């Protein structure tokens, strides 16, 4: 299993970095779109009707892709006061339980978002003219990435491997 993890880690690193860059580009694009919307509304007196739904679509993408990267890098919010003062075997069990639940959450989010996308596909997003199911694509993609990255961390903890984010935190301390 260790060899498998070493073999796929570069691909997962690339996937994580790509998701992070897409998130960053989404934030920049949303900022430009909202800036254009404000300028057009108050200076040109002609608000673009597509700006708000497009901004919401971009926001969904960068939030969920960023959350997935946060799972991989272990920089998401956590209340680990009890974990910090627990013995090492209890910490490991808590980490495995938490990562297992995050994995299941990612799978469930993808599954149910897929059902929602299928159920709303015949509707149309006003102004953009896209099928309604497109609104759920960020949840599908984000859920899959959350599940993949949680599984990676779960296996790292189960195998006793040093997790990249934990090493970085220790080096900073």
PDB file of C-alpha atoms in Angstrom:
ATOM      1  CA  UNK A   1       0.000   0.000   0.000  1.00  0.00           C
ATOM      2  CA  UNK A   2       2.906   2.345   0.731  1.00  0.00           C
ATOM      3  CA  UNK A   3       4.212   1.890  -2.805  1.00  0.00           C
ATOM      4  CA  UNK A   4       0.767   2.621  -4.210  1.00  0.00           C
ATOM      5  CA  UNK A   5       0.541   5.817  -2.169  1.00  0.00           C
ATOM      6  CA  UNK A   6       4.008   6.891  -3.304  1.00  0.00           C
ATOM      7  CA  UNK A   7       3.044   6.180  -6.897  1.00  0.00           C
ATOM      8  CA  UNK A   8      -0.166   8.216  -6.889  1.00  0.00           C
ATOM      9  CA  UNK A   9       1.018  11.078  -4.658  1.00  0.00           C
ATOM     10  CA  UNK A  10       2.433  13.133  -7.589  1.00  0.00           C
ATOM     11  CA  UNK A  11      -0.904  12.848  -9.414  1.00  0.00           C
ATOM     12  CA  UNK A  12      -2.797  13.883  -6.277  1.00  0.00           C
ATOM     13  CA  UNK A  13      -0.407  16.783  -5.744  1.00  0.00           C
ATOM     14  CA  UNK A  14      -0.993  17.889  -9.330  1.00  0.00           C
ATOM     15  CA  UNK A  15      -4.767  17.542  -8.858  1.00  0.00           C
ATOM     16  CA  UNK A  16      -4.663  19.565  -5.646  1.00  0.00           C
ATOM     17  CA  UNK A  17      -2.497  22.290  -7.165  1.00  0.00           C
ATOM     18  CA  UNK A  18      -4.719  22.470 -10.254  1.00  0.00           C
ATOM     19  CA  UNK A  19      -7.822  22.815  -8.073  1.00  0.00           C
ATOM     20  CA  UNK A  20      -6.097  25.576  -6.105  1.00  0.00           C
ATOM     21  CA  UNK A  21      -5.127  27.471  -9.275  1.00  0.00           C
ATOM     22  CA  UNK A  22      -8.640  27.128 -10.671  1.00  0.00           C
ATOM     23  CA  UNK A  23      -9.987  28.455  -7.377  1.00  0.00           C
ATOM     24  CA  UNK A  24      -7.632  31.417  -7.531  1.00  0.00           C
ATOM     25  CA  UNK A  25      -8.575  32.142 -11.126  1.00  0.00           C
ATOM     26  CA  UNK A  26     -12.243  31.906 -10.133  1.00  0.00           C
ATOM     27  CA  UNK A  27     -11.786  34.482  -7.377  1.00  0.00           C
ATOM     28  CA  UNK A  28     -10.041  36.846  -9.779  1.00  0.00           C
ATOM     29  CA  UNK A  29     -12.680  36.317 -12.471  1.00  0.00           C
ATOM     30  CA  UNK A  30     -15.503  36.860  -9.992  1.00  0.00           C
ATOM     31  CA  UNK A  31     -13.854  40.056  -8.748  1.00  0.00           C
ATOM     32  CA  UNK A  32     -13.545  41.350 -12.310  1.00  0.00           C
ATOM     33  CA  UNK A  33     -17.169  40.454 -13.089  1.00  0.00           C
ATOM     34  CA  UNK A  34     -18.507  42.107  -9.942  1.00  0.00           C
ATOM     35  CA  UNK A  35     -16.318  45.154 -10.611  1.00  0.00           C
ATOM     36  CA  UNK A  36     -17.721  45.359 -14.127  1.00  0.00           C
ATOM     37  CA  UNK A  37     -21.246  44.995 -12.770  1.00  0.00           C
ATOM     38  CA  UNK A  38     -20.750  47.882 -10.329  1.00  0.00           C
ATOM     39  CA  UNK A  39     -19.121  50.069 -12.990  1.00  0.00           C
ATOM     40  CA  UNK A  40     -21.839  49.304 -15.539  1.00  0.00           C
ATOM     41  CA  UNK A  41     -24.582  49.920 -13.016  1.00  0.00           C
ATOM     42  CA  UNK A  42     -23.404  53.206 -11.553  1.00  0.00           C
ATOM     43  CA  UNK A  43     -21.388  54.731 -14.396  1.00  0.00           C
ATOM     44  CA  UNK A  44     -23.000  53.374 -17.537  1.00  0.00           C
ATOM     45  CA  UNK A  45     -26.457  52.974 -15.977  1.00  0.00           C
ATOM     46  CA  UNK A  46     -26.732  49.595 -17.717  1.00  0.00           C
ATOM     47  CA  UNK A  47     -26.379  46.607 -15.365  1.00  0.00           C
ATOM     48  CA  UNK A  48     -25.334  43.392 -17.122  1.00  0.00           C
ATOM     49  CA  UNK A  49     -27.917  40.774 -16.233  1.00  0.00           C
ATOM     50  CA  UNK A  50     -25.459  37.876 -16.570  1.00  0.00           C
ATOM     51  CA  UNK A  51     -22.990  39.170 -13.979  1.00  0.00           C
ATOM     52  CA  UNK A  52     -24.723  37.984 -10.811  1.00  0.00           C
ATOM     53  CA  UNK A  53     -25.498  34.386 -11.849  1.00  0.00           C
ATOM     54  CA  UNK A  54     -22.010  34.029 -13.352  1.00  0.00           C
ATOM     55  CA  UNK A  55     -20.441  35.343 -10.124  1.00  0.00           C
ATOM     56  CA  UNK A  56     -22.455  32.868  -8.076  1.00  0.00           C
ATOM     57  CA  UNK A  57     -21.372  30.022 -10.356  1.00  0.00           C
ATOM     58  CA  UNK A  58     -17.703  30.996  -9.993  1.00  0.00           C
ATOM     59  CA  UNK A  59     -18.089  31.379  -6.235  1.00  0.00           C
ATOM     60  CA  UNK A  60     -19.492  27.874  -5.947  1.00  0.00           C
ATOM     61  CA  UNK A  61     -16.515  26.504  -7.837  1.00  0.00           C
ATOM     62  CA  UNK A  62     -13.793  28.287  -5.914  1.00  0.00           C
ATOM     63  CA  UNK A  63     -15.365  27.585  -2.528  1.00  0.00           C
ATOM     64  CA  UNK A  64     -15.761  23.853  -3.115  1.00  0.00           C
ATOM     65  CA  UNK A  65     -12.431  23.353  -4.877  1.00  0.00           C
ATOM     66  CA  UNK A  66     -10.729  25.338  -2.125  1.00  0.00           C
ATOM     67  CA  UNK A  67     -12.467  23.235   0.527  1.00  0.00           C
ATOM     68  CA  UNK A  68     -11.171  20.071  -1.126  1.00  0.00           C
ATOM     69  CA  UNK A  69      -7.621  21.421  -1.127  1.00  0.00           C
ATOM     70  CA  UNK A  70      -8.136  22.356   2.522  1.00  0.00           C
ATOM     71  CA  UNK A  71      -8.972  18.735   3.296  1.00  0.00           C
ATOM     72  CA  UNK A  72      -5.782  17.542   1.621  1.00  0.00           C
ATOM     73  CA  UNK A  73      -3.599  20.149   3.287  1.00  0.00           C
ATOM     74  CA  UNK A  74      -5.401  19.832   6.636  1.00  0.00           C
ATOM     75  CA  UNK A  75      -5.993  23.566   6.866  1.00  0.00           C
ATOM     76  CA  UNK A  76      -9.753  23.398   7.306  1.00  0.00           C
ATOM     77  CA  UNK A  77     -11.393  24.394  10.555  1.00  0.00           C
ATOM     78  CA  UNK A  78     -11.173  21.923  13.358  1.00  0.00           C
ATOM     79  CA  UNK A  79     -11.751  21.795  17.084  1.00  0.00           C
ATOM     80  CA  UNK A  80      -8.841  19.692  18.245  1.00  0.00           C
ATOM     81  CA  UNK A  81      -8.432  20.787  21.857  1.00  0.00           C
ATOM     82  CA  UNK A  82      -9.391  17.350  23.208  1.00  0.00           C
ATOM     83  CA  UNK A  83      -7.392  15.605  20.471  1.00  0.00           C
ATOM     84  CA  UNK A  84      -4.283  17.627  21.292  1.00  0.00           C
ATOM     85  CA  UNK A  85      -4.268  16.469  24.920  1.00  0.00           C
ATOM     86  CA  UNK A  86      -5.173  12.842  24.192  1.00  0.00           C
ATOM     87  CA  UNK A  87      -2.680   9.971  24.029  1.00  0.00           C
ATOM     88  CA  UNK A  88      -1.228   9.184  20.578  1.00  0.00           C
ATOM     89  CA  UNK A  89      -3.405   6.081  19.939  1.00  0.00           C
ATOM     90  CA  UNK A  90      -6.546   8.084  20.752  1.00  0.00           C
ATOM     91  CA  UNK A  91      -5.375  10.908  18.474  1.00  0.00           C
ATOM     92  CA  UNK A  92      -4.874   8.405  15.668  1.00  0.00           C
ATOM     93  CA  UNK A  93      -8.336   6.916  16.209  1.00  0.00           C
ATOM     94  CA  UNK A  94      -9.890  10.397  16.238  1.00  0.00           C
ATOM     95  CA  UNK A  95      -8.064  11.291  13.012  1.00  0.00           C
ATOM     96  CA  UNK A  96      -9.206   8.091  11.307  1.00  0.00           C
ATOM     97  CA  UNK A  97     -12.806   8.616  12.412  1.00  0.00           C
ATOM     98  CA  UNK A  98     -12.777  12.237  11.290  1.00  0.00           C
ATOM     99  CA  UNK A  99     -11.216  11.466   7.912  1.00  0.00           C
ATOM    100  CA  UNK A 100     -13.589   8.547   7.394  1.00  0.00           C
ATOM    101  CA  UNK A 101     -16.559  10.827   8.017  1.00  0.00           C
ATOM    102  CA  UNK A 102     -15.133  13.481   5.681  1.00  0.00           C
ATOM    103  CA  UNK A 103     -14.716  10.787   2.996  1.00  0.00           C
ATOM    104  CA  UNK A 104     -18.339   9.685   3.413  1.00  0.00           C
ATOM    105  CA  UNK A 105     -19.483  13.309   3.364  1.00  0.00           C
ATOM    106  CA  UNK A 106     -17.661  13.920   0.054  1.00  0.00           C
ATOM    107  CA  UNK A 107     -19.213  10.826  -1.500  1.00  0.00           C
ATOM    108  CA  UNK A 108     -22.691  11.725  -0.245  1.00  0.00           C
ATOM    109  CA  UNK A 109     -22.355  15.298  -1.455  1.00  0.00           C
ATOM    110  CA  UNK A 110     -21.364  14.105  -4.933  1.00  0.00           C
ATOM    111  CA  UNK A 111     -24.076  11.471  -5.075  1.00  0.00           C
ATOM    112  CA  UNK A 112     -26.926  13.729  -4.016  1.00  0.00           C
ATOM    113  CA  UNK A 113     -25.670  16.663  -6.074  1.00  0.00           C
ATOM    114  CA  UNK A 114     -25.688  14.327  -9.092  1.00  0.00           C
ATOM    115  CA  UNK A 115     -29.304  13.444  -8.362  1.00  0.00           C
ATOM    116  CA  UNK A 116     -30.129  17.154  -8.078  1.00  0.00           C
ATOM    117  CA  UNK A 117     -28.338  17.908 -11.345  1.00  0.00           C
ATOM    118  CA  UNK A 118     -30.255  15.155 -13.126  1.00  0.00           C
ATOM    119  CA  UNK A 119     -33.539  16.338 -11.620  1.00  0.00           C
ATOM    120  CA  UNK A 120     -33.034  19.972 -12.625  1.00  0.00           C
ATOM    121  CA  UNK A 121     -31.358  19.438 -15.981  1.00  0.00           C
ATOM    122  CA  UNK A 122     -34.467  20.328 -17.994  1.00  0.00           C
ATOM    123  CA  UNK A 123     -34.809  23.698 -16.259  1.00  0.00           C
ATOM    124  CA  UNK A 124     -32.880  26.655 -17.630  1.00  0.00           C
ATOM    125  CA  UNK A 125     -30.807  29.138 -15.663  1.00  0.00           C
ATOM    126  CA  UNK A 126     -32.317  32.493 -16.583  1.00  0.00           C
ATOM    127  CA  UNK A 127     -30.032  34.932 -18.399  1.00  0.00           C
ATOM    128  CA  UNK A 128     -27.207  32.393 -18.881  1.00  0.00           C
ATOM    129  CA  UNK A 129     -29.364  29.916 -20.783  1.00  0.00           C
ATOM    130  CA  UNK A 130     -27.559  26.946 -19.241  1.00  0.00           C
ATOM    131  CA  UNK A 131     -29.324  23.805 -18.040  1.00  0.00           C
ATOM    132  CA  UNK A 132     -30.303  24.054 -14.377  1.00  0.00           C
ATOM    133  CA  UNK A 133     -28.241  21.032 -13.436  1.00  0.00           C
ATOM    134  CA  UNK A 134     -25.042  22.993 -14.121  1.00  0.00           C
ATOM    135  CA  UNK A 135     -25.568  24.698 -10.741  1.00  0.00           C
ATOM    136  CA  UNK A 136     -24.707  21.405  -9.044  1.00  0.00           C
ATOM    137  CA  UNK A 137     -21.487  20.655 -10.945  1.00  0.00           C
ATOM    138  CA  UNK A 138     -19.307  22.387  -8.316  1.00  0.00           C
ATOM    139  CA  UNK A 139     -20.834  20.194  -5.604  1.00  0.00           C
ATOM    140  CA  UNK A 140     -20.231  17.068  -7.654  1.00  0.00           C
ATOM    141  CA  UNK A 141     -16.619  17.936  -8.447  1.00  0.00           C
ATOM    142  CA  UNK A 142     -15.881  19.303  -4.988  1.00  0.00           C
ATOM    143  CA  UNK A 143     -17.402  16.251  -3.317  1.00  0.00           C
ATOM    144  CA  UNK A 144     -15.339  13.871  -5.422  1.00  0.00           C
ATOM    145  CA  UNK A 145     -12.147  15.784  -4.626  1.00  0.00           C
ATOM    146  CA  UNK A 146     -13.006  15.961  -0.920  1.00  0.00           C
ATOM    147  CA  UNK A 147     -13.519  12.186  -0.900  1.00  0.00           C
ATOM    148  CA  UNK A 148     -10.277  11.526  -2.793  1.00  0.00           C
ATOM    149  CA  UNK A 149      -8.184  13.797  -0.572  1.00  0.00           C
ATOM    150  CA  UNK A 150      -9.794  12.482   2.627  1.00  0.00           C
ATOM    151  CA  UNK A 151      -9.053   8.921   1.482  1.00  0.00           C
ATOM    152  CA  UNK A 152      -5.433   9.900   0.841  1.00  0.00           C
ATOM    153  CA  UNK A 153      -5.076  11.376   4.312  1.00  0.00           C
ATOM    154  CA  UNK A 154      -6.905   8.408   5.850  1.00  0.00           C
ATOM    155  CA  UNK A 155      -4.435   6.003   4.264  1.00  0.00           C
ATOM    156  CA  UNK A 156      -1.504   8.166   5.364  1.00  0.00           C
ATOM    157  CA  UNK A 157      -2.715   8.107   8.969  1.00  0.00           C
ATOM    158  CA  UNK A 158      -3.528   4.388   8.825  1.00  0.00           C
ATOM    159  CA  UNK A 159      -0.063   3.588   7.431  1.00  0.00           C
ATOM    160  CA  UNK A 160       1.683   5.902   9.892  1.00  0.00           C
ATOM    161  CA  UNK A 161       3.094   8.082   7.124  1.00  0.00           C
ATOM    162  CA  UNK A 162       4.050  11.702   7.791  1.00  0.00           C
ATOM    163  CA  UNK A 163       1.336  13.896   6.340  1.00  0.00           C
ATOM    164  CA  UNK A 164       2.679  16.819   4.334  1.00  0.00           C
ATOM    165  CA  UNK A 165       0.570  19.432   6.126  1.00  0.00           C
ATOM    166  CA  UNK A 166       1.573  18.120   9.571  1.00  0.00           C
ATOM    167  CA  UNK A 167       5.251  18.283   8.615  1.00  0.00           C
ATOM    168  CA  UNK A 168       4.857  21.882   7.456  1.00  0.00           C
ATOM    169  CA  UNK A 169       3.142  22.822  10.724  1.00  0.00           C
ATOM    170  CA  UNK A 170       5.911  21.180  12.749  1.00  0.00           C
ATOM    171  CA  UNK A 171       8.608  22.976  10.749  1.00  0.00           C
ATOM    172  CA  UNK A 172       6.891  26.319  11.300  1.00  0.00           C
ATOM    173  CA  UNK A 173       6.683  25.802  15.063  1.00  0.00           C
TER     174      UNK A 173
END
